[in-house]
Short mmCIF file of C-alpha atoms in Angstrom, two decimals:
data_model
loop_
_atom_site.label_atom_id
_atom_site.label_comp_id
_atom_site.label_asym_id
_atom_site.label_seq_id
_atom_site.Cartn_x
_atom_site.Cartn_y
_atom_site.Cartn_z
CA MET A 1 95.38 88.50 159.54
CA GLU A 2 95.59 91.60 161.85
CA VAL A 3 99.03 91.24 161.91
CA ALA A 4 99.26 91.04 158.40
CA PHE A 5 96.57 94.53 157.87
CA PHE A 6 98.56 96.73 160.34
CA ALA A 7 102.54 95.66 158.68
CA ALA A 8 100.83 96.74 155.84
CA ILE A 9 99.45 100.07 156.52
CA GLY A 10 101.92 100.42 159.10
CA LEU A 11 104.92 100.19 156.49
CA ILE A 12 103.00 102.49 154.25
CA ALA A 13 102.28 105.14 157.42
CA ILE A 14 106.63 104.91 157.60
CA LEU A 15 107.66 104.57 153.78
CA SER A 16 105.63 108.57 153.26
CA SER A 17 106.05 110.57 156.17
CA ALA A 18 110.11 108.91 155.58
CA THR A 19 110.10 110.43 152.12
CA MET A 20 107.93 113.23 153.25
CA ILE A 21 110.80 114.33 154.85
CA VAL A 22 113.82 114.05 152.11
CA VAL A 23 111.83 115.35 149.22
CA ARG A 24 112.33 118.08 147.77
CA LYS A 25 109.05 120.08 146.85
CA PRO A 26 106.55 121.08 149.71
CA VAL A 27 104.04 120.04 147.59
CA HIS A 28 105.08 116.68 146.82
CA SER A 29 105.64 116.43 151.60
CA ALA A 30 101.68 117.84 151.60
CA LEU A 31 100.70 115.14 149.44
CA LEU A 32 102.91 112.55 151.37
CA LEU A 33 101.49 113.87 154.60
CA VAL A 34 98.25 113.26 153.18
CA VAL A 35 99.07 109.89 152.56
CA THR A 36 100.16 109.37 155.47
CA LEU A 37 97.06 111.00 157.55
CA PHE A 38 94.97 108.32 155.81
CA CYS A 39 96.99 105.28 156.71
CA VAL A 40 96.34 106.75 160.88
CA ALA A 41 92.28 106.73 159.63
CA VAL A 42 92.36 103.05 158.57
CA LEU A 43 94.54 102.63 162.04
CA TYR A 44 91.98 104.35 163.55
CA LEU A 45 88.80 102.93 162.29
CA SER A 46 91.43 99.46 163.16
CA LEU A 47 90.51 100.82 167.44
CA ALA A 48 86.93 100.79 167.01
CA GLY A 49 87.36 104.83 166.38
CA GLU A 50 84.89 105.56 163.04
CA PHE A 51 84.11 108.83 164.40
CA LEU A 52 87.47 110.42 164.57
CA ALA A 53 88.14 108.45 161.16
CA ALA A 54 85.90 110.13 159.71
CA VAL A 55 86.92 113.33 161.38
CA GLN A 56 90.29 112.33 160.43
CA VAL A 57 90.07 112.49 156.92
CA PHE A 58 87.18 115.24 156.70
CA VAL A 59 89.02 117.57 158.79
CA TYR A 60 92.80 116.87 158.07
CA ALA A 61 93.73 115.09 154.93
CA GLY A 62 91.18 117.52 153.49
CA ALA A 63 91.12 121.30 155.51
CA VAL A 64 93.88 121.27 156.63
CA MET A 65 95.75 119.87 153.52
CA VAL A 66 93.53 122.38 151.48
CA LEU A 67 94.72 125.13 153.48
CA PHE A 68 98.83 124.38 153.30
CA LEU A 69 98.14 123.43 149.14
CA PHE A 70 97.06 126.75 149.25
CA VAL A 71 99.99 128.52 151.12
CA ILE A 72 102.58 126.31 148.93
CA THR A 73 100.93 127.53 145.98
CA LEU A 74 100.71 130.63 146.83
CA LEU A 75 104.57 131.55 148.15
CA ASN A 76 105.70 129.05 145.64
CA PRO A 77 108.86 128.53 147.26
CA SER A 78 111.39 126.07 145.04
CA GLY A 79 112.69 123.16 146.06
CA GLU A 80 115.25 123.21 148.64
CA ASP A 81 118.33 120.22 149.42
CA PRO A 82 116.02 118.66 152.79
CA LEU A 83 120.28 118.81 154.12
CA ALA A 84 121.01 122.61 152.75
CA GLY A 85 121.40 122.86 156.41
CA SER A 86 124.57 121.22 157.93
CA ARG A 87 124.96 117.43 157.39
CA ARG A 88 126.90 117.31 160.80
CA ILE A 89 124.10 119.01 162.16
CA ALA A 90 121.76 116.31 160.36
CA ILE A 91 123.73 113.34 161.57
CA VAL A 92 123.33 114.73 164.95
CA ALA A 93 119.73 115.23 164.90
CA VAL A 94 119.19 111.44 163.31
CA VAL A 95 121.33 110.15 166.51
CA ALA A 96 119.49 112.38 168.97
CA ALA A 97 115.94 110.86 167.06
CA GLY A 98 117.17 108.15 167.12
CA ALA A 99 117.47 108.35 171.24
CA LEU A 100 114.08 109.47 171.83
CA LEU A 101 113.30 107.00 169.43
CA ALA A 102 114.34 104.15 172.30
CA VAL A 103 113.40 106.70 174.76
CA VAL A 104 109.78 106.61 173.82
CA VAL A 105 109.03 103.52 173.10
CA ALA A 106 110.23 101.98 176.00
CA GLY A 107 108.62 104.47 178.16
CA LEU A 108 105.25 103.73 176.38
CA THR A 109 105.42 100.06 177.08
CA ALA A 110 106.74 100.17 179.96
CA GLY A 111 103.14 102.33 181.37
CA ALA A 112 101.09 100.11 179.74
CA VAL A 113 102.66 97.20 181.81
CA ALA A 114 102.75 99.00 184.82
CA LEU A 115 98.63 100.26 184.30
CA GLY A 116 98.03 97.05 183.63
CA ILE A 117 97.13 97.21 180.48
CA PRO A 118 96.48 94.41 178.51
CA ASN A 119 98.62 94.09 175.12
CA TYR A 120 96.19 91.33 173.74
CA PRO A 121 93.31 90.78 173.37
CA PRO A 122 91.76 94.19 173.97
CA PRO A 123 88.59 94.44 176.21
CA PRO A 124 85.52 94.23 174.72
CA ILE A 125 83.89 97.68 173.80
CA THR A 126 81.41 99.13 176.54
CA TRP A 127 80.97 102.46 175.01
CA GLY A 128 78.25 100.32 172.54
CA ASP A 129 77.70 103.41 169.55
CA ASN A 130 81.51 105.11 168.55
CA ILE A 131 79.56 108.12 167.82
CA GLN A 132 76.65 108.30 170.69
CA ALA A 133 79.62 107.57 173.04
CA ILE A 134 81.75 110.73 171.90
CA GLY A 135 78.55 113.28 171.79
CA ARG A 136 77.46 112.06 175.20
CA SER A 137 80.76 112.59 176.51
CA LEU A 138 81.58 116.03 174.90
CA PHE A 139 78.39 117.70 175.63
CA THR A 140 77.97 116.48 179.36
CA ASP A 141 81.74 115.97 181.26
CA TYR A 142 83.54 117.73 178.66
CA LEU A 143 81.30 120.57 177.66
CA PHE A 144 82.83 123.48 179.43
CA LEU A 145 86.13 122.41 177.66
CA PHE A 146 84.09 122.42 174.46
CA GLU A 147 83.04 125.90 174.97
CA ALA A 148 86.14 126.88 175.41
CA THR A 149 87.31 125.11 171.92
CA SER A 150 84.78 126.96 170.10
CA LEU A 151 86.11 130.18 171.66
CA LEU A 152 90.17 129.16 170.72
CA LEU A 153 88.50 129.09 167.02
CA LEU A 154 86.94 132.26 166.79
CA ILE A 155 90.39 134.05 168.22
CA ALA A 156 92.59 131.94 165.59
CA LEU A 157 89.95 133.33 162.95
CA VAL A 158 90.00 136.71 163.89
CA GLY A 159 93.99 136.77 164.53
CA ALA A 160 94.50 134.69 161.14
CA SER A 161 93.18 137.20 159.38
CA ALA A 162 94.29 140.40 161.54
CA LEU A 163 97.37 138.66 160.00
CA ALA A 164 96.90 137.96 156.62
CA LYS A 165 95.73 141.73 156.16
CA GLY A 166 98.44 143.01 157.70
CA GLN A 167 96.59 144.97 160.58
CA LEU A 168 99.25 144.58 163.17
CA GLY A 169 101.97 145.97 161.40
CA ARG A 170 100.13 149.00 161.05
CA MET A 171 98.64 149.26 164.46
CA GLY A 172 102.49 149.22 165.34
CA ARG A 173 103.95 151.43 162.71
CA ARG A 174 100.92 154.21 163.89
CA MET B 1 90.73 93.85 162.47
CA VAL B 2 92.58 95.20 165.83
CA ALA B 3 96.24 94.09 166.35
CA SER B 4 98.12 94.13 169.60
CA LEU B 5 98.73 97.57 171.35
CA ASP B 6 102.96 97.61 171.65
CA TYR B 7 103.06 97.76 167.60
CA TYR B 8 100.28 100.78 168.15
CA LEU B 9 102.88 102.20 170.51
CA ILE B 10 106.09 101.48 168.30
CA LEU B 11 104.11 102.92 165.46
CA SER B 12 102.85 105.77 166.98
CA ALA B 13 106.70 106.51 168.39
CA ILE B 14 108.51 106.20 165.48
CA LEU B 15 106.72 108.33 163.20
CA PHE B 16 106.66 110.97 166.27
CA THR B 17 110.54 110.32 166.02
CA LEU B 18 110.47 110.99 161.97
CA GLY B 19 108.93 113.77 162.41
CA VAL B 20 111.19 115.12 164.74
CA ILE B 21 113.97 114.12 162.20
CA GLY B 22 112.41 116.23 160.25
CA PHE B 23 111.65 119.44 162.26
CA LEU B 24 115.46 119.01 162.59
CA VAL B 25 117.18 118.82 159.81
CA ARG B 26 114.30 120.90 157.19
CA ARG B 27 114.60 124.35 156.05
CA ASN B 28 111.55 125.47 155.20
CA PRO B 29 108.68 126.41 157.33
CA LEU B 30 105.82 124.60 155.57
CA VAL B 31 107.38 121.84 156.03
CA MET B 32 108.74 121.96 159.23
CA PHE B 33 104.74 122.89 160.26
CA MET B 34 104.08 119.71 158.37
CA CYS B 35 106.23 117.44 160.52
CA ILE B 36 104.51 119.41 164.06
CA GLU B 37 101.24 117.92 161.84
CA LEU B 38 102.71 114.33 161.78
CA MET B 39 104.15 114.64 165.93
CA VAL B 40 100.38 115.37 166.76
CA ASN B 41 99.01 112.30 164.58
CA ALA B 42 101.43 109.84 165.93
CA ALA B 43 100.77 111.21 169.91
CA SER B 44 96.93 110.88 168.82
CA LEU B 45 97.10 107.23 167.67
CA ALA B 46 99.03 106.11 171.08
CA PHE B 47 95.97 108.42 172.68
CA VAL B 48 93.01 106.22 170.58
CA ALA B 49 95.15 102.95 171.27
CA PHE B 50 94.91 103.65 174.55
CA ALA B 51 91.28 104.09 174.65
CA ARG B 52 90.99 100.90 172.50
CA TYR B 53 92.54 98.75 175.33
CA LEU B 54 91.48 100.47 177.96
CA SER B 55 88.20 100.63 176.84
CA LEU B 56 87.36 104.26 177.74
CA ILE B 57 85.81 106.42 174.95
CA GLU B 58 87.81 109.77 176.65
CA GLY B 59 90.82 108.76 175.04
CA GLN B 60 88.53 109.75 171.27
CA VAL B 61 86.99 112.37 172.46
CA LEU B 62 90.45 114.08 173.53
CA VAL B 63 91.89 113.34 170.15
CA PHE B 64 89.21 115.49 168.70
CA PHE B 65 89.69 118.52 170.93
CA PHE B 66 93.37 118.00 169.81
CA MET B 67 92.48 118.25 166.50
CA VAL B 68 90.46 121.46 166.55
CA ILE B 69 93.40 122.45 168.76
CA ALA B 70 95.80 121.46 165.37
CA ALA B 71 93.79 123.34 163.02
CA ALA B 72 93.66 126.29 164.93
CA GLU B 73 97.29 126.27 164.81
CA VAL B 74 97.30 125.45 160.98
CA VAL B 75 95.06 128.90 160.81
CA VAL B 76 97.34 131.45 163.01
CA GLY B 77 100.69 129.28 162.04
CA LEU B 78 100.60 129.65 158.28
CA ALA B 79 99.07 133.26 158.72
CA ILE B 80 102.24 134.11 159.98
CA ILE B 81 104.32 131.80 157.50
CA VAL B 82 102.58 134.03 155.04
CA THR B 83 103.52 137.34 156.41
CA ILE B 84 107.04 136.43 156.91
CA PHE B 85 107.43 135.11 153.16
CA ARG B 86 105.36 139.18 152.13
CA SER B 87 108.38 140.47 154.05
CA ARG B 88 111.47 138.59 152.30
CA THR B 89 112.15 136.21 149.76
CA SER B 90 113.87 134.09 151.99
CA ILE B 91 112.10 130.63 153.20
CA ASN B 92 115.13 129.30 154.75
CA VAL B 93 114.13 129.80 158.75
CA ASP B 94 118.08 129.92 159.78
CA GLU B 95 117.91 133.38 158.00
CA LEU B 96 114.51 134.39 159.64
CA ASN B 97 116.77 135.07 163.26
CA THR B 98 114.95 139.10 164.20
CA LEU B 99 111.91 139.15 165.22
CA ARG B 100 112.03 143.22 163.41
CA GLY B 101 109.37 143.62 160.75
#
């Protein structure tokens, strides 16, 4: 049952992200990425990450993808042949990525074995309520990181509005 | 409903590899950016899987930070892409080989 559920969700995620790479129109790519992000959110739920699953849907599938769709509609880029560059480069990229896949799978599984992490079944959850545990960790152990994140968001906000207004270009010419 | 740890790690590696392939093959900066998002999500999935199997909440907290950083990165990256698109008509990254405005 668990394996069938995981296989279904994982297959949808792989198929939609593979299709995302090969479709011509950026809008279709964006919508297929939303499907993949939803699948990842479902997998977070299966891994007892209820808060992350909700944030994944709100922030990624919601805010970030809406931003992507806004930019796509604003710029209206025409469709592009996915292999417009060079077929030889594409073949080399796929071969290199296959080698990367082998290395990453071997590294992750060997790392899990070396660290003595159980493969199945997982240990019982010790953190109690998911949102409470994340909040406690966020506001005690990671408080400085949390505050630094707010500064990062402020910098991104200022930088994005400066870039969008073209202020940087005008300042450079002055 | 949790599956075996290996399955999550293999799925994460496959999604990451698909993101790498898309980034290398596609020439549209918007689609390349989506592939970067896919890679971040694949890494996050491995983090959450390890967090569950080690029963440590820190893995989930770090993925929360990943999401914040990815959001900031998308905002700045898309602003740069919009600025580039405004100054020239091409959408092919191979033709964006000069830094002069």
